[in-house]
Coordinates of C-alpha atoms in Angstrom, one line a residue:
M1 CA 2.0 48.9 -30.0
K2 CA 5.5 50.4 -30.5
G3 CA 7.2 53.7 -31.4
K4 CA 5.6 57.1 -31.2
K5 CA 2.1 55.7 -30.7
A6 CA 3.3 53.7 -27.6
S7 CA 5.2 56.7 -26.3
S8 CA 2.1 58.9 -26.7
L9 CA 0.0 56.4 -24.9
I10 CA 2.4 56.1 -22.0
A11 CA 2.6 59.9 -21.7
L12 CA -1.2 60.3 -21.7
C13 CA -1.6 57.6 -19.0
A14 CA 1.1 59.2 -16.9
A15 CA -0.6 62.6 -17.3
V16 CA -4.0 61.2 -16.2
Y17 CA -2.5 59.4 -13.2
F18 CA -0.7 62.7 -12.2
C19 CA -4.0 64.5 -12.4
S20 CA -5.8 61.9 -10.4
Y21 CA -3.4 62.4 -7.5
L22 CA -3.7 66.1 -7.7
T23 CA -7.4 65.9 -7.4
R24 CA -7.4 63.2 -4.7
Q25 CA -4.4 63.8 -2.5
N26 CA -5.0 67.6 -2.2
Y27 CA -7.4 67.2 0.7
A28 CA -4.9 65.2 2.8
T29 CA -2.3 67.8 2.0
V30 CA -4.2 70.7 3.4
L31 CA -5.8 68.6 6.2
V32 CA -3.7 70.2 9.0
E33 CA -4.7 73.7 7.8
I34 CA -8.4 72.8 7.7
I35 CA -8.3 71.5 11.3
E36 CA -6.7 74.7 12.6
S37 CA -8.4 77.3 10.5
E38 CA -11.9 75.8 10.7
G39 CA -11.5 74.8 14.4
V40 CA -12.6 71.2 13.9
S41 CA -11.4 68.0 15.4
K42 CA -9.1 65.5 13.6
A43 CA -11.8 63.0 13.5
A44 CA -14.3 65.4 11.9
A45 CA -11.8 66.7 9.4
S46 CA -10.5 63.3 8.4
A47 CA -13.9 61.7 8.0
A48 CA -13.9 62.9 4.4
I49 CA -10.7 61.1 3.8
T50 CA -11.9 57.9 5.4
G51 CA -15.1 58.0 3.5
M52 CA -13.3 58.7 0.2
F53 CA -11.1 55.7 0.8
I54 CA -14.2 53.5 1.2
T55 CA -16.0 54.8 -1.9
Y56 CA -12.7 54.7 -3.8
G57 CA -12.1 51.1 -2.8
L58 CA -15.6 49.9 -3.6
G59 CA -15.5 51.9 -6.8
Q60 CA -12.5 50.0 -7.9
I61 CA -14.5 46.8 -8.2
I62 CA -17.3 48.6 -10.1
S63 CA -14.7 50.3 -12.4
G64 CA -12.8 47.0 -12.8
Y65 CA -16.0 45.2 -13.9
L66 CA -17.0 48.0 -16.3
G67 CA -13.4 48.3 -17.6
D68 CA -13.5 44.7 -19.0
R69 CA -16.8 45.5 -20.8
L70 CA -16.8 49.2 -21.8
N71 CA -14.5 51.5 -23.6
S72 CA -11.7 52.3 -21.1
C73 CA -11.1 55.8 -22.6
H74 CA -14.7 56.8 -22.0
L75 CA -14.5 55.6 -18.3
I76 CA -11.4 57.7 -17.7
A77 CA -13.0 60.7 -19.4
A78 CA -16.1 60.4 -17.1
G79 CA -13.8 60.2 -14.1
L80 CA -11.9 63.4 -15.1
A81 CA -15.1 65.3 -15.6
A82 CA -16.6 64.2 -12.3
T83 CA -13.5 64.8 -10.2
G84 CA -13.2 68.3 -11.7
V85 CA -16.8 69.2 -10.7
L86 CA -16.4 67.7 -7.2
N87 CA -13.1 69.5 -6.4
I88 CA -14.7 72.9 -7.3
L89 CA -17.7 72.1 -5.0
I90 CA -15.5 71.6 -1.9
P91 CA -14.9 75.4 -1.2
Y92 CA -18.7 75.9 -1.1
C93 CA -19.3 73.2 1.6
K94 CA -20.4 74.8 4.9
S95 CA -19.6 71.9 7.2
T96 CA -17.3 68.9 7.5
Q97 CA -20.4 66.7 6.9
M98 CA -21.0 68.4 3.5
I99 CA -17.3 68.1 2.7
A100 CA -17.3 64.4 3.6
V101 CA -20.3 63.7 1.3
V102 CA -18.6 65.5 -1.7
W103 CA -15.3 63.9 -1.1
C104 CA -16.9 60.4 -0.9
C105 CA -18.4 61.1 -4.3
N106 CA -14.9 62.1 -5.5
G107 CA -13.6 58.8 -4.3
L108 CA -16.1 57.0 -6.6
A109 CA -15.1 59.3 -9.5
Q110 CA -11.4 58.6 -8.8
S111 CA -11.9 54.9 -9.0
F112 CA -12.5 55.2 -12.8
F113 CA -8.8 55.8 -13.4
W114 CA -6.5 52.9 -12.4
P115 CA -8.4 49.7 -13.6
P116 CA -9.0 51.1 -17.1
L117 CA -5.5 52.4 -17.3
V118 CA -4.2 48.9 -16.4
K119 CA -6.4 47.4 -19.1
I120 CA -5.2 49.9 -21.7
L121 CA -1.6 49.2 -20.9
T122 CA -1.8 45.4 -20.8
I123 CA -3.6 45.4 -24.2
N124 CA -1.1 47.6 -25.9
L125 CA 2.2 46.7 -24.3
S126 CA 4.1 43.4 -24.1
G127 CA 4.7 41.8 -20.6
K128 CA 8.2 43.3 -20.2
M129 CA 7.2 46.7 -21.5
Y130 CA 4.2 46.7 -19.2
Q131 CA 6.4 45.9 -16.2
R132 CA 8.8 48.6 -17.1
Y133 CA 6.4 51.4 -18.0
V134 CA 3.8 50.8 -15.3
A135 CA 6.5 51.8 -12.8
V136 CA 7.2 54.9 -14.9
I137 CA 3.6 55.9 -14.9
S138 CA 3.5 55.4 -11.1
W139 CA 6.2 58.0 -10.8
S140 CA 3.7 60.6 -11.9
S141 CA 1.6 60.1 -8.7
Y142 CA 4.7 60.9 -6.6
L143 CA 5.4 64.0 -8.7
A144 CA 1.9 65.1 -8.2
T145 CA 2.1 64.6 -4.4
A146 CA 5.4 66.6 -4.4
V147 CA 3.8 69.4 -6.4
L148 CA 1.0 69.6 -3.9
Y149 CA 3.4 69.8 -0.9
L150 CA 5.4 72.5 -2.7
V151 CA 2.6 74.6 -4.0
C152 CA -0.1 74.3 -1.3
P153 CA 1.8 76.2 1.4
A154 CA 2.0 79.3 -0.9
L155 CA -1.6 79.0 -1.9
I156 CA -2.7 78.7 1.8
Q157 CA -0.7 81.8 2.8
H158 CA -2.0 84.0 -0.1
S159 CA -5.6 82.8 -0.7
G160 CA -6.5 80.1 1.8
W161 CA -6.9 76.3 1.6
R162 CA -10.0 76.6 -0.6
S163 CA -8.0 77.9 -3.6
V164 CA -6.2 74.5 -3.7
F165 CA -9.5 72.8 -4.8
Y166 CA -10.4 75.5 -7.4
I167 CA -7.0 75.1 -9.1
C168 CA -7.1 71.3 -9.0
G169 CA -10.6 71.2 -10.5
V170 CA -9.5 73.4 -13.4
V171 CA -6.5 71.1 -14.0
A172 CA -8.9 68.1 -14.2
F173 CA -10.9 69.8 -16.9
V174 CA -7.8 70.7 -18.9
M175 CA -6.7 67.1 -18.6
L176 CA -10.1 66.0 -19.9
V177 CA -9.6 68.0 -23.1
V178 CA -6.0 66.7 -23.5
W179 CA -7.2 63.1 -22.9
Q180 CA -10.1 63.3 -25.4
R181 CA -7.8 64.7 -28.1
G182 CA -4.8 62.6 -27.4
T183 CA -6.7 59.2 -27.5
K184 CA -8.3 59.9 -30.9
N185 CA -5.3 58.5 -32.8
I186 CA -4.9 55.4 -30.6
Q187 CA -8.5 54.6 -29.7
S188 CA -8.9 51.7 -32.1
S189 CA -6.3 49.6 -30.2
M190 CA -8.1 50.1 -26.9
N191 CA -11.6 49.0 -27.7
L192 CA -13.2 45.8 -26.2
P193 CA -13.3 43.8 -29.4
A194 CA -9.5 44.1 -29.6
D195 CA -9.3 42.5 -26.1
R196 CA -11.4 39.5 -27.1
K197 CA -9.1 38.5 -29.9
V198 CA -6.8 36.9 -27.4
H199 CA -9.5 35.7 -25.0
G200 CA -9.5 31.9 -25.0
S201 CA -6.4 31.7 -27.1
S202 CA -3.3 29.6 -26.5
A203 CA -1.7 32.7 -25.1
E204 CA -4.4 32.8 -22.4
K205 CA -3.9 29.2 -21.5
S206 CA -0.2 29.8 -21.2
D207 CA -0.7 32.7 -18.8
R208 CA -3.2 30.7 -16.7
T209 CA -0.4 28.2 -15.9
V210 CA 1.9 30.9 -14.7
I211 CA 0.5 30.9 -11.1
S212 CA 0.5 27.8 -9.0
Q213 CA -2.7 26.3 -7.4
P214 CA -4.7 27.0 -5.3
I215 CA -5.0 30.5 -7.0
W216 CA -7.7 31.8 -4.7
L217 CA -5.7 31.0 -1.5
I218 CA -2.8 32.9 -3.1
L219 CA -5.0 35.9 -3.9
V220 CA -6.4 35.9 -0.4
F221 CA -3.0 36.3 1.1
A222 CA -2.0 38.8 -1.6
V223 CA -5.1 40.9 -0.7
A224 CA -4.2 40.7 3.0
A225 CA -0.7 42.0 2.3
I226 CA -2.1 44.8 0.1
I227 CA -4.4 45.8 3.0
M228 CA -1.4 46.1 5.2
Q229 CA 0.5 48.3 2.7
G230 CA -2.6 50.5 2.4
M231 CA -2.6 51.0 6.1
I232 CA 1.0 52.2 6.1
R233 CA 1.1 54.1 2.8
D234 CA -2.1 56.2 3.0
G235 CA -2.3 56.3 6.8
M236 CA 1.2 57.8 7.2
T237 CA 0.9 60.1 4.1
T238 CA -2.4 61.5 5.4
W239 CA -1.0 62.4 8.8
L240 CA 2.6 63.4 7.9
P241 CA 2.1 67.2 8.1
T242 CA 0.1 66.8 11.3
Y243 CA 2.8 64.6 12.8
I244 CA 5.5 67.2 11.9
S245 CA 3.4 70.1 13.2
E246 CA 2.4 68.5 16.5
Q247 CA 5.5 66.6 17.3
F248 CA 8.0 69.3 16.5
H249 CA 5.9 72.4 16.8
I250 CA 6.4 73.6 13.3
E251 CA 4.0 76.0 11.6
N252 CA 1.3 74.4 9.4
S253 CA 2.6 75.8 6.1
N254 CA 6.1 74.6 6.9
S255 CA 5.0 71.2 8.0
I256 CA 3.2 70.8 4.7
L257 CA 6.4 71.8 2.9
Y258 CA 8.4 69.2 4.9
G259 CA 5.9 66.7 3.5
V260 CA 7.6 66.8 0.1
L261 CA 10.2 64.4 1.5
A262 CA 7.6 61.6 1.3
P263 CA 7.0 61.7 -2.5
L264 CA 10.7 62.3 -3.2
L265 CA 11.8 59.3 -1.1
S266 CA 9.0 57.3 -2.7
V267 CA 10.3 58.0 -6.2
I268 CA 13.8 56.8 -5.0
A269 CA 12.2 53.7 -3.5
L270 CA 10.2 53.1 -6.7
I271 CA 13.3 53.3 -8.9
I272 CA 15.2 51.0 -6.6
A273 CA 12.3 48.6 -6.5
E274 CA 11.9 48.5 -10.3
K275 CA 15.6 47.8 -10.7
V276 CA 15.6 45.1 -8.1
Q277 CA 12.6 43.5 -9.8
D278 CA 14.2 43.7 -13.3
K279 CA 17.7 42.7 -12.4
L280 CA 17.7 40.6 -9.3
V281 CA 14.5 39.0 -7.8
H282 CA 12.2 38.8 -10.9
N283 CA 9.5 38.1 -8.4
E284 CA 7.0 40.8 -7.2
V285 CA 6.0 39.0 -4.1
A286 CA 9.6 38.6 -2.9
G287 CA 10.1 42.3 -3.7
A288 CA 7.1 43.2 -1.7
A289 CA 8.3 41.1 1.2
G290 CA 11.7 43.0 1.2
S291 CA 9.9 46.3 1.1
F292 CA 7.9 45.4 4.2
V293 CA 11.1 44.4 6.1
L294 CA 12.6 47.8 5.3
A295 CA 9.4 49.4 6.5
I296 CA 9.6 47.6 9.8
V297 CA 13.2 48.8 10.4
C298 CA 12.3 52.4 9.4
S299 CA 9.2 52.5 11.6
L300 CA 11.1 51.4 14.6
G301 CA 13.7 54.0 13.8
V302 CA 11.0 56.7 13.8
R303 CA 9.9 55.5 17.3
M304 CA 13.5 55.7 18.6
T305 CA 14.4 59.1 17.2
M306 CA 11.1 61.1 17.5
A307 CA 12.1 62.5 20.9
G308 CA 15.5 63.9 20.2
L309 CA 16.3 63.8 16.4
P310 CA 13.4 65.6 14.6
R311 CA 15.0 65.9 11.2
F312 CA 16.1 62.3 11.2
S313 CA 12.7 61.1 12.5
I314 CA 11.0 62.9 9.6
I315 CA 13.3 61.4 7.1
L316 CA 12.6 57.9 8.5
Y317 CA 8.9 58.5 8.6
A318 CA 9.0 59.5 4.9
A319 CA 11.2 56.4 4.2
V320 CA 8.4 54.2 5.6
I321 CA 6.0 55.7 3.2
G322 CA 8.5 55.1 0.4
C323 CA 8.8 51.4 1.3
A324 CA 5.0 51.1 1.3
H325 CA 4.9 52.6 -2.2
A326 CA 7.5 50.1 -3.3
A327 CA 5.3 47.3 -2.0
N328 CA 2.3 48.9 -3.8
L329 CA 4.3 48.9 -7.1
F330 CA 4.9 45.1 -6.8
L331 CA 1.5 44.1 -5.6
I332 CA -0.8 46.6 -7.4
A333 CA 1.0 47.6 -10.6
V334 CA 3.2 44.6 -11.5
L335 CA 1.1 41.7 -10.3
P336 CA -2.1 42.3 -12.4
G337 CA 0.1 41.8 -15.5
R338 CA 0.0 38.1 -14.7
F339 CA -3.6 38.1 -15.8
R340 CA -3.2 40.0 -19.1
N341 CA -4.8 37.4 -21.3
T342 CA -7.6 36.2 -19.0
G343 CA -10.1 38.8 -20.2
H344 CA -10.5 40.0 -16.5
V345 CA -7.4 42.1 -16.0
S346 CA -9.4 45.3 -15.2
L347 CA -11.6 43.5 -12.6
I348 CA -8.6 41.8 -11.0
S349 CA -6.7 45.1 -10.9
G350 CA -9.8 46.8 -9.3
V351 CA -10.2 44.1 -6.6
L352 CA -6.5 44.3 -5.6
N353 CA -6.5 48.1 -5.6
C354 CA -9.8 48.0 -3.5
A355 CA -7.9 46.1 -0.9
T356 CA -5.4 49.0 -0.6
Y357 CA -8.2 51.3 0.4
V358 CA -9.7 49.0 2.9
G359 CA -6.4 49.4 4.8
S360 CA -6.3 53.1 4.0
A361 CA -9.8 53.8 5.4
G362 CA -9.2 51.8 8.6
S363 CA -5.8 53.4 9.2
T364 CA -7.0 57.0 8.7
A365 CA -9.8 56.6 11.1
L366 CA -7.8 54.7 13.7
M367 CA -4.9 57.2 13.6
A368 CA -7.4 60.1 14.2
M369 CA -8.6 58.4 17.4
T370 CA -5.3 57.1 18.7
T371 CA -3.3 60.4 18.2
E372 CA -5.9 62.4 20.1
H373 CA -5.8 60.1 23.1
S374 CA -2.3 58.6 23.1
G375 CA 0.0 60.8 21.1
W376 CA 2.2 59.5 18.3
N377 CA 3.8 56.5 20.0
V378 CA 0.9 54.1 19.4
P379 CA 0.4 54.9 15.7
I380 CA 4.1 54.3 14.9
I381 CA 3.9 50.8 16.6
I382 CA 0.7 50.0 14.7
W383 CA 2.4 50.8 11.4
A384 CA 5.4 48.7 12.3
A385 CA 3.0 45.8 13.2
A386 CA 1.2 46.3 9.9
A387 CA 4.5 46.0 8.0
F388 CA 5.4 42.8 9.9
A389 CA 1.9 41.3 9.0
G390 CA 2.4 42.3 5.3
F391 CA 5.8 40.5 5.4
V392 CA 4.2 37.4 6.8
F393 CA 1.4 37.3 4.2
C394 CA 4.1 37.7 1.4
I395 CA 6.1 34.7 2.8
L396 CA 3.0 32.5 3.0
I397 CA 2.5 32.8 -0.8
L398 CA 6.2 33.2 -1.9
R399 CA 6.8 29.5 -2.5
R400 CA 3.7 29.2 -4.7
W401 CA 4.5 32.3 -6.8
P402 CA 6.2 32.0 -10.2
A403 CA 9.7 33.4 -10.7
Q404 CA 8.9 35.7 -13.6
F405 CA 6.6 36.6 -16.5
K406 CA 6.1 34.2 -19.4

């Protein structure tokens, strides 16, 4: 696919990914306000996020399996409709338990975005185009997070935290209409029969030789590294406004506003990572290893500056999140392109993305417990240790990993 049709496809996929983050990251954005205004504990309020990560991760495998067998456009449409309804239901929940149930369902709905999107992109774009534009599409998630951090403080002040979910739900339904209309002209190139034309071909055999043996051992280490980046990325993103509010005694609305640093630095990290991948290393595992090293350095910097240099500490904290997003780009977005002609790219993408949310769920719950009992010193050390573990797992598979795409 080339020209205007390719541009339209990329724009649609970016818009869907933007919407998915608006309707998923919004709860974490207003978490600090929910804790204070509703008078609940961190553990009770964050249970919804932990549960969402679990259902989202498990849903990735289901979505990946279905994505290789059903029409990807229909799966994405179903996800948009479901997440719209579930966001609008949140304001009517009377307890944190009800919120947790609804948000767990939202995690399952959200899982029907990424694997089908990866399948659509790998079918319609060449290897190099996929590598380039999957990074561009990832930018939309950071833009959505930035929009949340900028808009939510004003919404909270004027109409309370519940209004955030009403608006995000409406956005999901608008996006559903846009998606349904926009895919009509390009639907024929996304259907499953088009995928099977290359299945079993010489192109598939060529791609199967790209990765050294034993492939399953390599994927086990890759999954382990992905779990580590999930612990860092989503654990730190979830608790950033709370960290700012508690550590530096800044009002909730302002602490949320400070959170915009994370997506902005993540975009910068993503641009740098994409350039490094394209111009220098040509190896996603090496790129991920480098991202983990930078995350270690920045994490230790947060620990050293959190007592006397609040602004610098916040910047370093956000930089760690940016490094984790760079590792996510290499391991979740670029890596599945290796399997473009195997007939299982959606499932592989789902399994790898599932690993992210194994780490995310564990980190969110663990941080809720440790911060209530030990303050913020222990979580920072845990995140630095996770970055080190991720680096080690990348090194273990680096020599077996091919230099670049065929």
